[in-house]
mmCIF file of C-alpha atoms in Angstrom:
data_model
loop_
_atom_site.group_PDB
_atom_site.id
_atom_site.type_symbol
_atom_site.label_atom_id
_atom_site.label_comp_id
_atom_site.label_asym_id
_atom_site.label_seq_id
_atom_site.Cartn_x
_atom_site.Cartn_y
_atom_site.Cartn_z
ATOM 1 C CA UNK A 675 -20.267 -21.655 -14.834
ATOM 2 C CA UNK A 676 -20.574 -18.853 -17.415
ATOM 3 C CA UNK A 677 -21.628 -19.101 -21.040
ATOM 4 C CA UNK A 678 -19.437 -17.879 -23.897
ATOM 5 C CA UNK A 679 -20.851 -14.369 -23.422
ATOM 6 C CA UNK A 680 -19.549 -12.037 -20.677
ATOM 7 C CA UNK A 681 -21.453 -11.467 -17.433
ATOM 8 C CA UNK A 682 -20.938 -9.589 -14.171
ATOM 9 C CA UNK A 683 -20.723 -11.750 -11.028
ATOM 10 C CA UNK A 684 -20.069 -11.177 -7.331
ATOM 11 C CA UNK A 685 -17.770 -13.954 -6.093
ATOM 12 C CA UNK A 686 -17.944 -14.655 -2.335
ATOM 13 C CA UNK A 687 -15.122 -15.646 0.007
ATOM 14 C CA UNK A 688 -13.771 -19.170 -0.580
ATOM 15 C CA UNK A 689 -10.972 -21.317 0.811
ATOM 16 C CA UNK A 690 -8.261 -22.792 -1.394
ATOM 17 C CA UNK A 691 -5.140 -24.910 -1.459
ATOM 18 C CA UNK A 692 -2.581 -22.528 -2.967
ATOM 19 C CA UNK A 693 1.007 -22.528 -4.260
ATOM 20 C CA UNK A 694 2.786 -19.380 -5.446
ATOM 21 C CA UNK A 695 5.537 -19.173 -8.039
ATOM 22 C CA UNK A 696 7.062 -17.438 -11.081
ATOM 23 C CA UNK A 697 8.104 -18.056 -14.662
ATOM 24 C CA UNK A 698 6.877 -19.375 -18.011
ATOM 25 C CA UNK A 699 4.304 -22.106 -17.244
ATOM 26 C CA UNK A 700 5.053 -23.905 -20.522
ATOM 27 C CA UNK A 701 8.704 -24.654 -19.781
ATOM 28 C CA UNK A 702 9.644 -28.256 -18.974
ATOM 29 C CA UNK A 703 9.868 -28.758 -15.213
ATOM 30 C CA UNK A 704 8.622 -25.185 -14.687
ATOM 31 C CA UNK A 705 7.781 -23.913 -11.228
ATOM 32 C CA UNK A 706 4.159 -23.828 -12.416
ATOM 33 C CA UNK A 707 4.085 -27.523 -13.381
ATOM 34 C CA UNK A 708 5.688 -28.422 -10.057
ATOM 35 C CA UNK A 709 3.048 -26.357 -8.225
ATOM 36 C CA UNK A 710 0.236 -28.261 -9.960
ATOM 37 C CA UNK A 711 1.733 -31.563 -8.805
ATOM 38 C CA UNK A 712 1.858 -30.333 -5.207
ATOM 39 C CA UNK A 713 -1.747 -29.108 -5.361
ATOM 40 C CA UNK A 714 -3.213 -32.333 -6.732
ATOM 41 C CA UNK A 715 -1.264 -34.541 -4.331
ATOM 42 C CA UNK A 716 -2.591 -32.488 -1.402
ATOM 43 C CA UNK A 717 -6.142 -32.292 -2.781
ATOM 44 C CA UNK A 718 -6.353 -36.070 -3.334
ATOM 45 C CA UNK A 719 -5.003 -36.702 0.178
ATOM 46 C CA UNK A 720 -7.924 -34.669 1.557
ATOM 47 C CA UNK A 721 -10.487 -36.326 -0.712
ATOM 48 C CA UNK A 722 -9.274 -39.845 0.127
ATOM 49 C CA UNK A 723 -9.009 -39.201 3.870
ATOM 50 C CA UNK A 724 -12.339 -41.050 4.163
ATOM 51 C CA UNK A 725 -10.391 -44.309 3.635
ATOM 52 C CA UNK A 726 -7.785 -43.666 6.326
ATOM 53 C CA UNK A 727 -7.593 -43.122 10.063
ATOM 54 C CA UNK A 728 -7.715 -39.321 9.932
ATOM 55 C CA UNK A 729 -11.307 -38.125 10.171
ATOM 56 C CA UNK A 730 -12.224 -34.622 8.983
ATOM 57 C CA UNK A 731 -15.220 -33.204 10.842
ATOM 58 C CA UNK A 732 -18.208 -32.716 8.551
ATOM 59 C CA UNK A 733 -16.600 -34.636 5.681
ATOM 60 C CA UNK A 734 -18.811 -35.621 2.745
ATOM 61 C CA UNK A 735 -17.750 -37.100 -0.583
ATOM 62 C CA UNK A 736 -17.365 -34.484 -3.308
ATOM 63 C CA UNK A 737 -16.227 -33.967 -6.879
ATOM 64 C CA UNK A 738 -12.693 -32.602 -7.139
ATOM 65 C CA UNK A 739 -12.915 -28.905 -8.102
ATOM 66 C CA UNK A 740 -10.988 -27.717 -11.167
ATOM 67 C CA UNK A 741 -7.510 -26.246 -11.158
ATOM 68 C CA UNK A 742 -7.457 -22.428 -11.084
ATOM 69 C CA UNK A 743 -4.799 -19.772 -11.442
ATOM 70 C CA UNK A 744 -4.256 -16.119 -10.556
ATOM 71 C CA UNK A 745 -1.737 -14.504 -12.933
ATOM 72 C CA UNK A 746 0.058 -11.154 -12.950
ATOM 73 C CA UNK A 747 3.196 -9.395 -14.166
ATOM 74 C CA UNK A 748 5.057 -6.579 -12.441
ATOM 75 C CA UNK A 749 4.157 -3.090 -13.723
ATOM 76 C CA UNK A 750 1.510 -4.448 -16.130
ATOM 77 C CA UNK A 751 -2.219 -3.870 -15.639
ATOM 78 C CA UNK A 752 -3.621 -7.029 -17.113
ATOM 79 C CA UNK A 753 -1.609 -9.709 -18.918
ATOM 80 C CA UNK A 754 1.027 -9.491 -21.661
ATOM 81 C CA UNK A 755 0.858 -12.928 -23.308
ATOM 82 C CA UNK A 756 4.126 -12.293 -25.190
ATOM 83 C CA UNK A 757 6.093 -12.141 -21.914
ATOM 84 C CA UNK A 758 5.267 -15.458 -20.257
ATOM 85 C CA UNK A 759 8.678 -15.599 -18.587
ATOM 86 C CA UNK A 760 7.581 -12.593 -16.461
ATOM 87 C CA UNK A 761 4.500 -14.300 -15.041
ATOM 88 C CA UNK A 762 3.839 -14.501 -11.308
ATOM 89 C CA UNK A 763 1.124 -16.948 -10.343
ATOM 90 C CA UNK A 764 -0.899 -18.478 -7.549
ATOM 91 C CA UNK A 765 -2.123 -21.963 -8.477
ATOM 92 C CA UNK A 766 -5.279 -22.972 -6.616
ATOM 93 C CA UNK A 767 -7.781 -25.721 -6.005
ATOM 94 C CA UNK A 768 -10.908 -24.785 -4.088
ATOM 95 C CA UNK A 769 -11.459 -26.524 -0.761
ATOM 96 C CA UNK A 770 -14.811 -27.784 0.521
ATOM 97 C CA UNK A 771 -16.053 -25.587 3.362
ATOM 98 C CA UNK A 772 -15.532 -28.342 5.941
ATOM 99 C CA UNK A 773 -11.734 -28.378 5.406
ATOM 100 C CA UNK A 774 -9.907 -26.244 7.984
ATOM 101 C CA UNK A 775 -6.333 -24.988 7.968
ATOM 102 C CA UNK A 776 -5.471 -27.744 10.458
ATOM 103 C CA UNK A 777 -6.890 -30.368 8.085
ATOM 104 C CA UNK A 778 -4.803 -28.942 5.250
ATOM 105 C CA UNK A 779 -1.655 -29.029 7.380
ATOM 106 C CA UNK A 780 -2.345 -32.721 8.076
ATOM 107 C CA UNK A 781 -2.820 -33.396 4.335
ATOM 108 C CA UNK A 782 0.410 -31.591 3.454
ATOM 109 C CA UNK A 783 2.353 -33.672 5.988
ATOM 110 C CA UNK A 784 0.775 -36.882 4.657
ATOM 111 C CA UNK A 785 1.482 -36.022 1.022
ATOM 112 C CA UNK A 786 5.046 -35.017 1.847
ATOM 113 C CA UNK A 787 5.636 -38.342 3.588
ATOM 114 C CA UNK A 788 4.092 -40.369 0.752
ATOM 115 C CA UNK A 789 5.721 -38.506 -2.144
ATOM 116 C CA UNK A 790 9.034 -37.868 -0.353
ATOM 117 C CA UNK A 791 9.025 -34.302 -1.706
ATOM 118 C CA UNK A 792 9.069 -30.827 -0.182
ATOM 119 C CA UNK A 793 5.476 -29.549 0.192
ATOM 120 C CA UNK A 794 6.396 -26.410 2.164
ATOM 121 C CA UNK A 795 5.050 -24.113 -0.599
ATOM 122 C CA UNK A 796 1.496 -25.410 -0.124
ATOM 123 C CA UNK A 797 -0.674 -23.046 1.913
ATOM 124 C CA UNK A 798 -4.260 -22.470 3.038
ATOM 125 C CA UNK A 799 -5.683 -19.373 1.357
ATOM 126 C CA UNK A 800 -8.968 -17.538 1.923
ATOM 127 C CA UNK A 801 -9.891 -15.152 -0.866
ATOM 128 C CA UNK A 802 -12.923 -12.973 -1.586
ATOM 129 C CA UNK A 803 -12.870 -12.039 -5.254
ATOM 130 C CA UNK A 804 -15.854 -9.700 -5.239
ATOM 131 C CA UNK A 805 -17.222 -8.016 -8.371
ATOM 132 C CA UNK A 806 -15.866 -9.478 -11.615
ATOM 133 C CA UNK A 807 -16.583 -9.794 -15.306
ATOM 134 C CA UNK A 808 -16.270 -13.367 -16.534
ATOM 135 C CA UNK A 809 -16.686 -15.387 -19.712
ATOM 136 C CA UNK A 810 -16.118 -18.915 -20.991
ATOM 137 C CA UNK A 811 -13.135 -19.018 -23.361
ATOM 138 C CA UNK A 812 -13.085 -21.918 -25.798
ATOM 139 C CA UNK A 813 -9.778 -22.544 -27.533
ATOM 140 C CA UNK A 814 -6.050 -22.168 -27.019
ATOM 141 C CA UNK A 815 -4.737 -20.209 -24.037
ATOM 142 C CA UNK A 816 -2.798 -18.062 -26.546
ATOM 143 C CA UNK A 817 -6.121 -16.903 -28.036
ATOM 144 C CA UNK A 818 -7.457 -15.567 -24.731
ATOM 145 C CA UNK A 819 -6.887 -11.873 -25.657
ATOM 146 C CA UNK A 820 -9.901 -11.929 -28.006
ATOM 147 C CA UNK A 821 -12.183 -13.131 -25.179
ATOM 148 C CA UNK A 822 -10.631 -10.635 -22.750
ATOM 149 C CA UNK A 823 -11.322 -7.818 -25.234
ATOM 150 C CA UNK A 824 -14.972 -8.916 -25.419
ATOM 151 C CA UNK A 825 -15.173 -9.003 -21.591
ATOM 152 C CA UNK A 826 -13.746 -5.505 -21.278
ATOM 153 C CA UNK A 827 -16.117 -4.053 -23.886
ATOM 154 C CA UNK A 828 -19.075 -5.597 -22.013
ATOM 155 C CA UNK A 829 -17.742 -4.353 -18.663
ATOM 156 C CA UNK A 830 -17.528 -0.755 -19.887
ATOM 157 C CA UNK A 831 -20.987 -0.928 -21.479
ATOM 158 C CA UNK A 832 -22.389 -2.048 -18.102
ATOM 159 C CA UNK A 833 -20.772 0.876 -16.249
ATOM 160 C CA UNK A 834 -17.724 -0.904 -14.830
ATOM 161 C CA UNK A 835 -13.983 -0.491 -15.208
ATOM 162 C CA UNK A 836 -11.071 -2.899 -14.774
ATOM 163 C CA UNK A 837 -9.791 -3.187 -11.188
ATOM 164 C CA UNK A 838 -6.699 -5.385 -11.546
ATOM 165 C CA UNK A 839 -4.129 -4.426 -8.891
ATOM 166 C CA UNK A 840 -1.672 -6.067 -6.492
ATOM 167 C CA UNK A 841 -4.528 -7.863 -4.698
ATOM 168 C CA UNK A 842 -6.966 -8.547 -7.563
ATOM 169 C CA UNK A 843 -5.786 -10.639 -10.487
ATOM 170 C CA UNK A 844 -6.371 -12.091 -13.942
ATOM 171 C CA UNK A 845 -8.093 -15.365 -13.022
ATOM 172 C CA UNK A 846 -8.343 -18.579 -15.046
ATOM 173 C CA UNK A 847 -10.390 -21.693 -14.166
ATOM 174 C CA UNK A 848 -9.363 -24.729 -16.203
ATOM 175 C CA UNK A 849 -12.310 -26.952 -17.076
ATOM 176 C CA UNK A 850 -10.331 -29.067 -19.575
ATOM 177 C CA UNK A 851 -7.197 -31.182 -19.216
ATOM 178 C CA UNK A 852 -4.739 -29.954 -21.897
ATOM 179 C CA UNK A 853 -3.140 -33.414 -21.913
ATOM 180 C CA UNK A 854 -6.408 -34.925 -23.172
ATOM 181 C CA UNK A 855 -8.166 -32.120 -25.068
ATOM 182 C CA UNK A 856 -6.988 -30.516 -28.324
ATOM 183 C CA UNK A 857 -6.203 -26.781 -27.960
ATOM 184 C CA UNK A 858 -9.164 -25.561 -30.026
ATOM 185 C CA UNK A 859 -11.611 -27.319 -27.655
ATOM 186 C CA UNK A 860 -10.118 -26.273 -24.317
ATOM 187 C CA UNK A 861 -12.639 -24.659 -21.955
ATOM 188 C CA UNK A 862 -11.329 -21.988 -19.585
ATOM 189 C CA UNK A 863 -13.313 -19.556 -17.462
ATOM 190 C CA UNK A 864 -11.695 -16.109 -17.615
ATOM 191 C CA UNK A 865 -12.449 -13.662 -14.808
ATOM 192 C CA UNK A 866 -11.297 -10.074 -14.253
ATOM 193 C CA UNK A 867 -12.013 -7.878 -11.208
ATOM 194 C CA UNK A 868 -14.077 -4.766 -11.850
ATOM 195 C CA UNK A 869 -15.467 -1.764 -10.008
ATOM 196 C CA UNK A 870 -18.219 0.741 -10.765
ATOM 197 C CA UNK A 871 -17.120 3.705 -12.847
ATOM 198 C CA UNK A 872 -17.348 6.796 -10.625
ATOM 199 C CA UNK A 873 -20.469 8.787 -11.381
ATOM 200 C CA UNK A 874 -22.323 5.798 -12.850
#
């Protein structure tokens, strides 16, 4: 986990539970809030499989990873926080390495049966993020631009440039539960993809 000063990291390939959607995440009954419910129901089904009949090969007890999100807007390089209704997102929770796509499909079917809801949006996703600049942001989500500005200044000083595109995204990792933590104390890891400036 980063400190509240920017750093350059190389993020390896990881597996995730993922749900894609669109729209303002703050709206009541938003597609985003629904996606989070689907993710946690699936993630807890996997974690608690140790108490049921389904056995996952190589299973060991683990701490539930935090919720994460990839965010983007069409025709915008970065994020325009004033246009939340234009957000596209992929909500994610990292999977332990022992969980296969087959295990996830079992968990989705179990969660769907238990919750009596449609879990068809839940998918297994492998993603290699690669070179990024990251920083811990402390405070409201609406105040993220100040931290992003600091990240970008550091990135340029280190010989990198922003590499957000249709496959590399603005990335947030939520270390605090906004239902339990006041906005000024929220902890969120911000991560942006970068690449070396040509000639550096």
